[in-house]
Coordinates of N, CA, C and O in Angstrom, one line a residue:
M1 N -19.3 1.0 68.6 CA -18.1 0.4 68.1 C -17.9 -0.3 67.3 O -18.4 -1.2 67.3
G2 N -17.3 0.0 66.5 CA -17.0 -1.4 65.1 C -15.9 -2.2 65.8 O -14.8 -2.1 66.3
Q3 N -15.6 -3.2 64.8 CA -14.4 -4.4 64.6 C -13.4 -3.3 64.4 O -12.5 -4.3 64.5
L4 N -13.1 -1.8 63.6 CA -12.5 -1.2 63.6 C -11.9 0.0 63.9 O -11.1 0.4 63.3
S5 N -11.9 0.0 65.2 CA -12.5 0.7 66.1 C -10.6 1.3 66.4 O -10.3 0.1 66.5
N6 N -9.9 2.3 66.0 CA -8.6 2.5 66.9 C -8.1 1.6 65.6 O -6.8 1.6 65.7
R7 N -8.0 1.4 64.3 CA -8.0 1.0 63.1 C -7.5 1.9 62.2 O -8.2 2.8 62.1
T8 N -6.2 2.7 61.7 CA -6.1 3.6 60.8 C -6.0 2.8 59.1 O -4.4 2.0 58.9
I9 N -6.6 2.5 58.2 CA -6.5 2.2 57.0 C -5.9 2.9 55.8 O -6.5 4.3 55.9
A10 N -4.9 2.8 55.1 CA -4.4 3.7 53.8 C -4.8 3.3 52.8 O -5.2 1.7 52.6
V11 N -5.5 4.1 52.2 CA -5.6 3.4 50.9 C -4.9 4.5 49.2 O -5.0 5.5 49.4
L12 N -3.9 3.4 48.9 CA -2.9 4.1 47.8 C -3.8 3.8 46.4 O -4.3 3.3 46.1
S13 N -3.7 5.5 45.7 CA -4.6 5.2 44.9 C -4.3 6.8 44.0 O -3.8 7.4 44.7
E14 N -4.3 6.2 42.5 CA -4.1 7.7 41.6 C -5.5 7.7 40.6 O -6.5 6.9 41.2
N15 N -5.2 8.9 39.7 CA -6.2 9.1 39.4 C -6.5 7.5 37.8 O -5.5 6.7 37.9
G16 N -7.8 7.4 38.0 CA -7.8 6.4 37.2 C -8.6 5.1 37.8 O -8.6 3.9 37.6
F17 N -8.9 5.6 39.4 CA -9.7 3.6 40.1 C -10.6 3.7 39.4 O -11.5 4.9 39.2
E18 N -11.1 2.8 39.9 CA -12.7 2.4 40.1 C -13.6 2.1 40.5 O -13.3 2.3 41.5
E19 N -14.2 3.5 40.5 CA -15.3 4.1 41.7 C -15.9 3.5 42.5 O -15.4 3.8 43.6
S20 N -16.2 2.5 42.5 CA -17.2 1.4 43.3 C -15.9 0.5 44.2 O -16.3 0.1 45.4
E21 N -14.8 0.5 43.4 CA -13.8 -0.6 44.3 C -12.3 0.9 44.9 O -12.3 -0.3 46.2
L22 N -13.0 1.8 45.1 CA -12.2 2.6 46.1 C -13.7 3.1 47.3 O -13.7 3.1 48.8
T23 N -14.9 3.7 46.8 CA -15.7 4.3 47.2 C -16.6 3.1 49.1 O -17.0 3.3 49.3
S24 N -16.6 1.7 47.6 CA -17.9 0.8 48.4 C -16.8 0.4 49.7 O -17.3 0.4 51.0
P25 N -15.4 0.0 49.8 CA -14.9 -0.4 50.8 C -13.9 0.8 51.8 O -14.4 0.3 53.0
V26 N -14.2 2.0 51.5 CA -14.3 2.7 52.1 C -15.0 3.0 53.2 O -15.1 3.6 54.3
Q27 N -16.3 3.5 53.0 CA -17.5 3.5 53.1 C -17.7 2.0 54.5 O -18.0 2.5 55.8
R28 N -17.5 1.0 54.1 CA -17.7 -0.2 54.6 C -17.0 -0.1 56.1 O -16.7 -0.5 57.1
L29 N -15.1 0.6 55.4 CA -14.5 0.4 56.7 C -14.8 1.5 58.0 O -14.6 1.2 59.0
R30 N -14.7 2.5 57.0 CA -15.7 3.5 58.3 C -16.8 3.6 59.0 O -16.9 3.8 60.5
E31 N -17.7 3.0 58.9 CA -18.9 1.8 58.7 C -19.0 1.1 60.4 O -19.1 1.2 61.7
E32 N -17.1 0.5 59.9 CA -16.6 -0.6 61.2 C -15.9 0.9 61.8 O -15.4 -0.1 62.8
G33 N -15.5 1.2 61.9 CA -15.1 2.5 63.1 C -13.8 2.7 62.5 O -13.3 3.5 62.9
A34 N -13.2 2.1 61.4 CA -12.0 2.7 61.1 C -11.8 4.0 60.5 O -12.5 5.2 59.9
T35 N -10.6 4.5 61.0 CA -9.9 5.7 60.2 C -9.3 5.5 58.8 O -8.6 4.8 58.9
V36 N -9.8 6.4 58.0 CA -9.3 6.2 56.7 C -8.8 7.5 56.0 O -9.1 7.7 55.7
H37 N -7.1 7.1 55.7 CA -6.8 8.3 54.8 C -6.6 7.7 53.3 O -5.6 6.6 52.7
I38 N -6.8 8.2 52.3 CA -6.6 8.1 51.1 C -5.0 9.1 50.5 O -5.0 10.1 50.8
I39 N -4.3 7.9 50.6 CA -2.8 8.5 49.8 C -2.8 8.2 48.7 O -2.9 7.5 47.5
S40 N -1.8 9.5 47.7 CA -1.2 9.4 46.5 C 0.1 10.0 46.3 O 0.1 11.3 47.2
S41 N 0.1 10.1 44.7 CA 1.8 10.7 44.4 C 1.6 12.3 45.0 O 2.3 12.7 45.1
E42 N 0.3 13.0 44.6 CA 0.2 14.3 44.7 C -1.2 15.1 45.6 O -1.7 14.2 45.5
S43 N -0.9 15.9 46.2 CA -2.1 16.5 46.9 C -3.4 17.0 46.4 O -3.0 17.2 44.9
G44 N -4.1 17.0 46.7 CA -5.7 18.0 46.2 C -6.7 16.9 45.9 O -6.9 15.9 46.9
K45 N -6.7 16.4 44.9 CA -8.3 15.5 44.8 C -7.3 13.7 43.3 O -6.6 14.5 42.5
I46 N -7.8 13.2 43.1 CA -7.8 12.3 42.3 C -9.7 11.5 41.7 O -10.1 11.9 42.7
Q47 N -9.3 10.9 40.2 CA -10.4 11.5 40.2 C -11.1 9.8 39.3 O -10.1 8.4 39.3
A48 N -12.1 9.0 39.6 CA -12.8 7.9 39.6 C -12.9 7.7 38.1 O -13.3 8.7 37.4
M49 N -12.9 6.8 37.4 CA -13.9 5.8 36.9 C -14.8 5.1 37.1 O -14.6 4.0 37.7
K50 N -16.0 5.1 35.9 CA -16.2 3.7 35.8 C -16.2 3.0 34.8 O -16.3 3.4 33.3
G51 N -15.5 2.1 34.7 CA -15.0 1.0 33.5 C -13.7 1.8 33.0 O -13.2 2.2 34.0
D52 N -13.2 1.7 31.6 CA -12.3 2.3 31.1 C -12.7 3.1 30.6 O -11.4 4.3 29.8
R53 N -13.3 4.3 30.8 CA -14.2 4.8 29.5 C -14.5 6.4 30.1 O -14.2 7.5 29.6
D54 N -15.4 6.1 31.2 CA -16.7 7.3 31.9 C -15.3 8.0 32.9 O -15.7 7.1 34.1
W55 N -15.1 9.0 33.1 CA -14.6 9.7 33.8 C -15.7 10.3 35.6 O -16.6 10.6 34.7
T56 N -15.3 9.7 36.4 CA -16.7 10.4 37.4 C -16.3 10.8 38.7 O -15.7 11.7 38.4
I57 N -16.6 10.7 39.6 CA -16.6 11.4 40.8 C -14.8 12.3 41.2 O -13.7 11.2 40.9
E58 N -14.7 12.6 42.2 CA -13.2 13.0 42.6 C -13.6 13.1 44.3 O -14.2 13.1 44.7
V59 N -12.4 12.6 44.7 CA -12.1 12.5 46.1 C -10.7 12.7 46.5 O -9.8 12.8 45.8
D60 N -10.9 13.5 48.2 CA -9.8 13.7 48.4 C -8.4 13.5 49.0 O -9.0 11.8 49.3
V61 N -7.9 13.5 48.4 CA -6.2 13.2 48.8 C -6.1 13.4 50.4 O -5.8 14.9 50.4
D62 N -5.6 12.6 51.6 CA -5.0 12.5 52.7 C -4.2 13.7 52.7 O -3.5 14.2 53.8
K63 N -3.6 12.1 52.5 CA -1.6 12.6 52.7 C -1.4 12.0 51.3 O -1.5 11.2 50.3
T64 N -0.4 12.9 50.9 CA 0.9 12.3 50.0 C 1.3 10.9 50.2 O 1.8 10.9 51.2
L65 N 2.2 10.5 49.3 CA 2.9 9.1 49.5 C 4.5 9.7 50.2 O 4.5 9.1 51.0
A66 N 4.6 11.4 50.1 CA 6.2 11.7 50.8 C 5.7 11.7 52.1 O 6.5 11.8 53.0
E67 N 4.2 12.3 52.7 CA 4.2 12.7 53.6 C 3.1 11.4 54.8 O 3.7 11.3 55.6
A68 N 2.9 10.5 54.5 CA 2.3 8.8 53.9 C 3.3 7.8 55.4 O 4.4 7.9 54.5
N69 N 3.5 6.9 55.7 CA 4.0 6.2 57.0 C 3.5 5.3 57.3 O 2.6 5.5 57.6
P70 N 4.3 4.3 56.2 CA 3.3 2.8 56.6 C 3.4 2.8 57.6 O 2.5 1.7 58.6
G71 N 3.7 3.0 58.6 CA 4.3 2.4 60.2 C 2.9 2.6 61.1 O 2.7 2.3 61.8
D72 N 1.9 4.0 60.0 CA 1.0 4.1 60.6 C 0.1 3.8 60.5 O -1.4 4.2 61.0
Y73 N -0.6 2.6 60.1 CA -1.2 2.1 59.3 C -1.6 0.7 59.7 O -0.4 0.1 59.5
T74 N -2.6 0.3 59.9 CA -2.6 -1.3 60.7 C -3.1 -1.8 59.0 O -2.6 -3.2 59.1
G75 N -3.3 -1.4 58.0 CA -3.9 -2.8 56.9 C -3.6 -1.3 55.6 O -3.8 -0.2 55.2
L76 N -3.3 -1.9 54.5 CA -3.4 -1.2 53.7 C -4.6 -2.0 52.0 O -4.5 -2.8 52.2
L77 N -5.6 -1.2 51.4 CA -6.2 -1.1 50.8 C -5.5 -0.5 49.1 O -5.7 0.6 49.0
L78 N -5.7 -1.7 48.1 CA -5.3 -1.1 46.2 C -6.6 -1.2 45.7 O -6.5 -2.2 45.3
P79 N -7.3 0.1 45.4 CA -8.5 -0.1 44.7 C -7.8 -0.8 43.1 O -6.7 0.1 42.9
G80 N -8.5 -0.8 42.6 CA -8.3 -1.4 41.0 C -8.8 0.0 40.4 O -8.7 0.5 40.1
G81 N -9.4 -1.0 39.3 CA -9.4 0.6 37.7 C -8.0 -0.3 36.5 O -7.3 -0.8 37.5
V82 N -8.1 0.2 35.7 CA -7.3 0.3 34.7 C -6.1 0.7 34.9 O -4.7 1.1 35.2
L83 N -6.0 2.6 34.3 CA -5.4 3.9 34.3 C -4.5 3.6 36.3 O -3.6 3.9 36.3
N84 N -5.3 3.7 37.2 CA -4.4 3.7 38.7 C -3.3 2.8 38.7 O -2.3 2.7 39.3
P85 N -3.6 1.5 38.8 CA -2.5 0.8 39.1 C -1.5 0.4 38.0 O 0.0 0.8 38.6
D86 N -1.5 0.7 37.0 CA -0.5 1.2 36.0 C 0.1 2.2 36.5 O 1.3 2.1 35.8
S87 N -0.5 3.4 36.3 CA 0.2 4.8 37.4 C 1.1 4.3 38.9 O 2.2 4.6 39.1
L88 N 0.3 3.5 39.6 CA 1.1 3.5 40.8 C 2.4 1.9 40.6 O 3.5 2.1 41.1
R89 N 2.7 1.3 39.6 CA 3.3 0.1 39.6 C 4.7 0.9 39.2 O 5.5 0.1 38.8
K90 N 4.6 2.0 38.8 CA 5.6 2.9 37.7 C 6.3 3.9 38.9 O 7.3 4.9 38.2
N91 N 5.4 3.6 39.9 CA 6.0 4.8 41.2 C 6.7 4.0 42.2 O 6.8 3.4 42.9
E92 N 8.6 4.4 41.8 CA 9.2 3.6 42.6 C 8.8 3.4 44.7 O 8.8 2.9 45.6
D93 N 8.2 5.0 44.7 CA 7.7 5.6 46.5 C 6.7 4.5 46.7 O 6.1 4.0 48.1
A94 N 6.1 4.1 45.5 CA 4.0 3.8 45.7 C 5.1 1.9 46.1 O 3.9 1.4 47.4
L95 N 5.9 1.6 45.2 CA 5.9 -0.1 45.5 C 6.5 -0.1 47.2 O 6.3 -1.0 47.8
S96 N 8.0 1.3 47.3 CA 8.2 0.6 48.9 C 7.3 0.7 49.5 O 7.3 0.1 50.3
F97 N 6.4 2.1 49.5 CA 5.4 1.9 50.6 C 4.5 0.6 50.9 O 4.3 -0.1 51.4
V98 N 4.3 -0.3 49.5 CA 3.2 -1.7 49.4 C 4.2 -2.8 49.9 O 3.8 -3.4 50.7
K99 N 5.7 -2.5 49.8 CA 6.4 -3.4 50.7 C 5.9 -3.4 51.8 O 6.1 -4.2 52.4
A100 N 7.0 -2.3 52.3 CA 6.4 -2.2 53.9 C 5.3 -2.7 54.4 O 5.6 -3.3 55.9
F101 N 4.1 -3.1 53.9 CA 3.1 -3.0 55.0 C 3.6 -4.8 54.5 O 3.3 -5.7 55.9
F102 N 3.8 -5.4 53.5 CA 4.7 -7.3 53.5 C 5.9 -7.3 54.7 O 5.4 -8.2 55.0
E103 N 6.4 -6.5 55.0 CA 7.7 -6.6 55.8 C 7.0 -6.8 57.0 O 7.7 -7.1 58.1
A104 N 6.0 -5.7 57.3 CA 5.6 -5.9 58.5 C 4.8 -7.2 59.6 O 3.9 -7.2 59.9
G105 N 4.3 -7.4 58.3 CA 3.3 -8.6 58.1 C 1.6 -8.3 57.8 O 1.1 -8.7 59.2
K106 N 1.6 -7.0 57.6 CA 0.4 -6.1 58.4 C -0.7 -6.3 57.0 O -0.2 -6.6 55.6
P107 N -2.2 -6.4 56.9 CA -2.9 -6.9 56.0 C -3.2 -6.3 54.8 O -2.9 -5.4 55.2
V108 N -2.8 -6.5 53.3 CA -3.5 -6.2 52.5 C -4.5 -6.6 51.3 O -4.4 -7.2 51.3
A109 N -5.1 -5.5 51.1 CA -6.1 -5.9 50.0 C -5.9 -5.2 48.5 O -5.7 -4.3 48.2
A110 N -6.1 -6.1 47.7 CA -6.6 -5.7 46.2 C -7.4 -6.3 45.6 O -7.5 -7.5 45.7
I111 N -7.7 -5.5 45.0 CA -8.8 -6.1 43.8 C -9.2 -5.7 42.1 O -8.4 -4.4 41.9
C112 N -9.5 -6.0 41.4 CA -9.6 -5.9 40.2 C -7.9 -6.0 39.6 O -7.7 -6.9 39.3
H113 N -7.6 -5.2 38.7 CA -6.3 -4.5 38.1 C -5.2 -4.1 39.4 O -4.0 -4.5 38.9
A114 N -5.6 -4.2 40.9 CA -4.6 -4.2 41.5 C -3.5 -4.7 42.0 O -2.8 -4.5 42.3
P115 N -3.6 -6.3 42.0 CA -2.7 -7.0 41.6 C -1.2 -6.5 41.0 O -0.4 -7.3 41.2
Q116 N -2.0 -6.5 40.2 CA -0.7 -5.8 39.1 C 0.5 -4.8 40.2 O 2.2 -4.7 39.6
V117 N 0.0 -3.9 41.0 CA 0.6 -3.7 41.9 C 1.8 -4.5 42.6 O 3.0 -4.3 43.1
L118 N 0.9 -5.5 42.9 CA 2.0 -6.4 43.7 C 2.8 -7.4 43.0 O 3.8 -7.2 43.3
I119 N 2.8 -7.2 41.7 CA 3.5 -7.8 40.5 C 4.6 -6.6 40.8 O 5.8 -7.5 40.8
S120 N 4.6 -5.6 40.7 CA 6.1 -4.8 40.8 C 6.5 -4.4 41.9 O 7.9 -4.7 41.9
A121 N 5.3 -5.2 43.1 CA 6.2 -5.0 44.6 C 7.0 -6.3 45.0 O 7.4 -6.0 45.4
Q122 N 6.8 -6.9 43.9 CA 7.4 -7.9 44.2 C 7.1 -9.0 45.1 O 8.3 -9.7 46.4
V123 N 5.8 -9.1 45.6 CA 5.7 -9.7 46.7 C 4.4 -10.9 46.5 O 3.6 -11.5 47.3
V124 N 4.5 -11.6 45.4 CA 2.9 -12.2 44.6 C 3.8 -13.8 44.6 O 2.8 -14.5 45.0
E125 N 4.8 -13.7 44.5 CA 6.0 -15.6 44.1 C 4.8 -16.3 45.5 O 5.1 -15.8 46.5
G126 N 5.0 -17.4 44.9 CA 3.9 -18.5 45.9 C 2.6 -17.8 46.4 O 2.3 -19.0 47.6
R127 N 2.2 -16.8 46.4 CA 1.0 -16.6 47.2 C -0.4 -17.1 46.1 O -0.1 -17.5 45.0
K128 N -1.5 -17.7 46.9 CA -2.5 -17.7 46.3 C -3.9 -16.1 46.0 O -3.4 -15.9 47.1
L129 N -3.7 -15.8 44.9 CA -4.8 -14.6 45.2 C -6.1 -15.2 43.4 O -5.3 -16.0 42.8
T130 N -6.1 -13.9 43.6 CA -7.4 -13.5 42.6 C -7.7 -12.2 41.8 O -6.4 -11.4 42.8
S131 N -7.9 -11.9 41.0 CA -7.6 -11.1 40.0 C -8.8 -10.6 38.8 O -9.3 -11.6 38.6
V132 N -8.8 -9.5 38.3 CA -9.5 -9.5 37.5 C -8.9 -10.5 35.6 O -7.8 -10.4 36.1
K133 N -9.5 -11.3 35.2 CA -8.9 -12.4 34.4 C -7.9 -12.1 33.7 O -6.8 -12.8 33.3
T134 N -7.5 -10.5 33.1 CA -7.2 -9.7 32.4 C -5.6 -10.5 33.0 O -4.5 -9.9 32.2
V135 N -5.8 -10.2 34.1 CA -3.6 -10.0 35.0 C -4.0 -11.2 35.3 O -2.6 -11.7 35.6
K136 N -4.5 -12.0 35.4 CA -4.2 -13.5 35.5 C -2.6 -14.3 35.1 O -2.1 -15.3 35.6
V137 N -2.3 -14.0 33.8 CA -0.8 -14.2 33.4 C -0.2 -13.8 33.9 O 1.0 -14.7 34.5
D138 N 0.0 -12.7 33.8 CA 0.9 -12.1 34.7 C 1.6 -12.3 36.1 O 2.5 -12.2 36.5
L139 N 0.2 -12.4 37.2 CA 0.4 -13.0 38.1 C 0.8 -14.8 38.1 O 2.0 -14.6 38.6
E140 N 0.7 -15.5 37.3 CA 0.9 -16.5 37.0 C 2.4 -16.5 37.1 O 3.5 -17.4 37.6
N141 N 2.9 -15.7 35.4 CA 4.2 -15.3 35.8 C 5.2 -15.1 36.4 O 6.7 -15.3 36.6
A142 N 4.6 -14.1 37.5 CA 5.3 -14.0 38.7 C 5.5 -15.0 40.0 O 5.9 -14.3 40.8
G143 N 4.7 -15.8 39.7 CA 5.1 -17.0 40.5 C 3.3 -17.3 41.6 O 4.0 -18.0 42.5
A144 N 3.0 -16.6 40.7 CA 1.4 -16.4 42.3 C 0.5 -17.8 41.7 O 0.6 -18.0 40.6
N145 N -0.2 -18.0 42.7 CA -1.1 -19.0 42.3 C -2.3 -18.6 42.2 O -2.9 -18.2 42.9
W146 N -2.8 -18.6 40.8 CA -4.5 -17.6 40.5 C -5.2 -18.6 40.7 O -5.6 -19.5 39.8
V147 N -6.1 -18.1 41.6 CA -7.2 -18.9 41.4 C -8.6 -18.3 40.7 O -8.5 -16.9 40.8
D148 N -10.0 -18.7 40.1 CA -11.4 -18.0 40.2 C -12.0 -17.6 41.2 O -12.8 -18.6 41.0
E149 N -12.0 -17.4 41.9 CA -12.9 -17.1 43.1 C -13.1 -15.6 43.5 O -12.7 -14.2 43.0
E150 N -14.4 -15.3 44.2 CA -14.8 -13.9 44.3 C -13.8 -13.3 45.3 O -13.9 -12.2 45.3
V151 N -13.3 -14.2 46.1 CA -12.5 -13.8 47.3 C -11.3 -14.3 47.5 O -11.9 -15.5 47.7
V152 N -10.5 -14.1 47.9 CA -9.2 -14.8 47.9 C -8.2 -14.2 49.4 O -8.2 -13.4 49.1
V153 N -8.0 -15.3 50.2 CA -7.5 -14.7 51.7 C -5.9 -15.9 51.6 O -6.2 -16.9 52.0
D154 N -5.1 -15.2 51.6 CA -4.0 -15.8 51.5 C -3.3 -15.2 53.0 O -2.0 -14.3 52.8
Q155 N -3.2 -15.5 53.9 CA -1.8 -15.3 55.5 C -2.1 -13.6 55.2 O -1.1 -12.9 55.2
G156 N -3.2 -13.2 55.6 CA -3.1 -11.6 55.5 C -3.5 -11.2 53.6 O -3.8 -9.4 53.8
L157 N -3.5 -11.6 53.1 CA -3.5 -10.9 52.0 C -4.7 -11.4 51.0 O -5.2 -12.3 51.2
V158 N -6.0 -9.8 50.9 CA -6.8 -10.3 50.6 C -7.3 -9.9 48.9 O -7.0 -8.5 48.6
T159 N -7.7 -10.8 48.4 CA -7.9 -10.4 46.7 C -9.0 -10.8 46.1 O -10.0 -11.7 46.8
S160 N -9.4 -9.9 45.1 CA -10.6 -10.0 44.0 C -11.3 -9.6 42.8 O -9.9 -9.1 43.0
R161 N -11.9 -10.2 42.2 CA -11.6 -10.5 40.7 C -12.5 -8.8 40.4 O -12.2 -8.2 39.8
G162 N -13.4 -8.0 41.1 CA -13.8 -6.7 40.7 C -15.3 -6.5 41.5 O -15.0 -7.0 42.5
P163 N -15.4 -5.6 40.7 CA -17.2 -4.8 41.7 C -17.9 -5.3 41.7 O -18.6 -5.8 43.3
Q164 N -18.2 -6.6 41.2 CA -19.2 -7.7 41.1 C -18.8 -8.7 43.0 O -20.1 -9.2 43.2
D165 N -17.4 -8.6 43.0 CA -17.2 -8.9 44.6 C -17.3 -8.3 45.5 O -16.8 -8.8 46.8
L166 N -17.3 -7.1 45.0 CA -17.2 -6.2 46.4 C -18.2 -6.3 47.9 O -17.1 -6.5 49.0
P167 N -19.3 -7.4 48.1 CA -19.8 -7.6 49.2 C -18.7 -8.7 49.6 O -18.5 -8.2 51.1
A168 N -18.1 -9.7 49.4 CA -17.7 -10.7 49.6 C -16.0 -10.1 50.4 O -15.6 -10.6 51.2
F169 N -15.6 -9.4 49.2 CA -14.7 -8.0 49.8 C -14.5 -7.3 50.2 O -13.3 -7.7 51.5
N170 N -15.7 -6.9 50.7 CA -15.5 -5.8 51.7 C -15.9 -6.8 53.2 O -15.1 -6.1 53.9
D171 N -16.5 -7.4 52.8 CA -16.9 -8.6 54.7 C -15.4 -9.1 54.9 O -14.7 -8.8 56.4
K172 N -14.6 -9.5 53.7 CA -13.2 -10.0 54.2 C -11.9 -9.0 54.5 O -11.3 -9.2 55.8
I173 N -12.2 -8.0 54.0 CA -11.1 -6.8 54.4 C -11.2 -6.8 56.2 O -10.6 -6.1 56.6
V174 N -12.6 -6.8 56.6 CA -12.8 -5.8 58.0 C -12.0 -6.7 58.4 O -11.3 -6.7 59.8
E175 N -12.1 -8.2 58.3 CA -11.9 -9.3 59.1 C -10.3 -9.5 59.2 O -10.0 -9.1 60.6
E176 N -9.6 -9.1 58.0 CA -8.3 -9.4 58.0 C -8.1 -7.8 58.6 O -6.9 -8.1 59.7
F177 N -8.0 -6.5 58.8 CA -7.6 -5.5 58.9 C -8.1 -6.2 60.2 O -7.4 -5.3 61.3
A178 N -8.9 -6.6 61.0 CA -9.2 -6.5 62.4 C -8.6 -7.3 63.0 O -7.7 -7.3 64.5
E179 N -8.3 -8.5 62.3 CA -6.8 -9.3 62.8 C -5.8 -8.8 63.2 O -5.5 -9.1 63.9
G180 N -5.1 -7.6 62.5 CA -3.9 -7.3 62.5 C -3.1 -7.8 61.8 O -2.9 -8.6 61.2
V181 N -2.0 -8.0 62.1 CA -0.2 -8.7 61.8 C -0.7 -10.1 61.6 O -1.0 -11.2 62.9
H182 N 0.0 -10.8 59.8 CA -0.1 -12.2 60.2 C 1.5 -12.5 59.9 O 2.0 -12.1 58.8
E183 N 1.9 -13.7 60.8 CA 3.0 -14.3 60.2 C 3.4 -14.4 58.8 O 4.6 -14.0 58.9
G184 N 2.5 -15.0 58.6 CA 2.7 -15.5 57.1 C 2.5 -14.8 56.1 O 3.4 -14.6 54.8
Q185 N 2.2 -13.3 56.6 CA 2.3 -12.2 55.0 C 4.0 -11.8 55.2 O 4.3 -11.3 56.2
H186 N 4.2 -11.7 54.2 CA 5.6 -11.7 54.4 C 6.1 -10.9 52.3 O 5.1 -11.0 51.9
A187 N 7.6 -10.1 52.5 CA 7.7 -9.5 50.8 C 8.6 -10.1 50.7 O 8.7 -11.6 50.9

């Protein structure tokens, strides 16, 4: 039995996610006993990228946003990539899904460009977090306290800069998802 037995984690993604930022955390979550559902706006498969040019693997979608209920999940993972967060932040259903985790105090993890989704969901003001450096100014303009660290935890919100930080990110998401609801996590 792992630390996350009896936990179900949502992974919200679209095409263009950074391959390692979905596959590495999902593997670790499953190793810890979590049930993991890949959720996207459409059924079928979503495709990964390495960097911002090379399309790679496809991943099966377990549920569409229309089928998924945030209440069924212990926590939320948002992988990065350049295209994926840009697609999610334009989707009102995706933003509502993200906000529901904050409103319920559930842990949320976002890596690389994924904090852009948190900006559009209007949940970063007053929060300490990190991201890829190209998102720093956007986060600061949205009222976040951006820091350049491999992993940052703020009341159940876990963020990291990119693939180089995955070992630390994966350790922290397991810890935060195991802890469950955080009183300081809010929309």
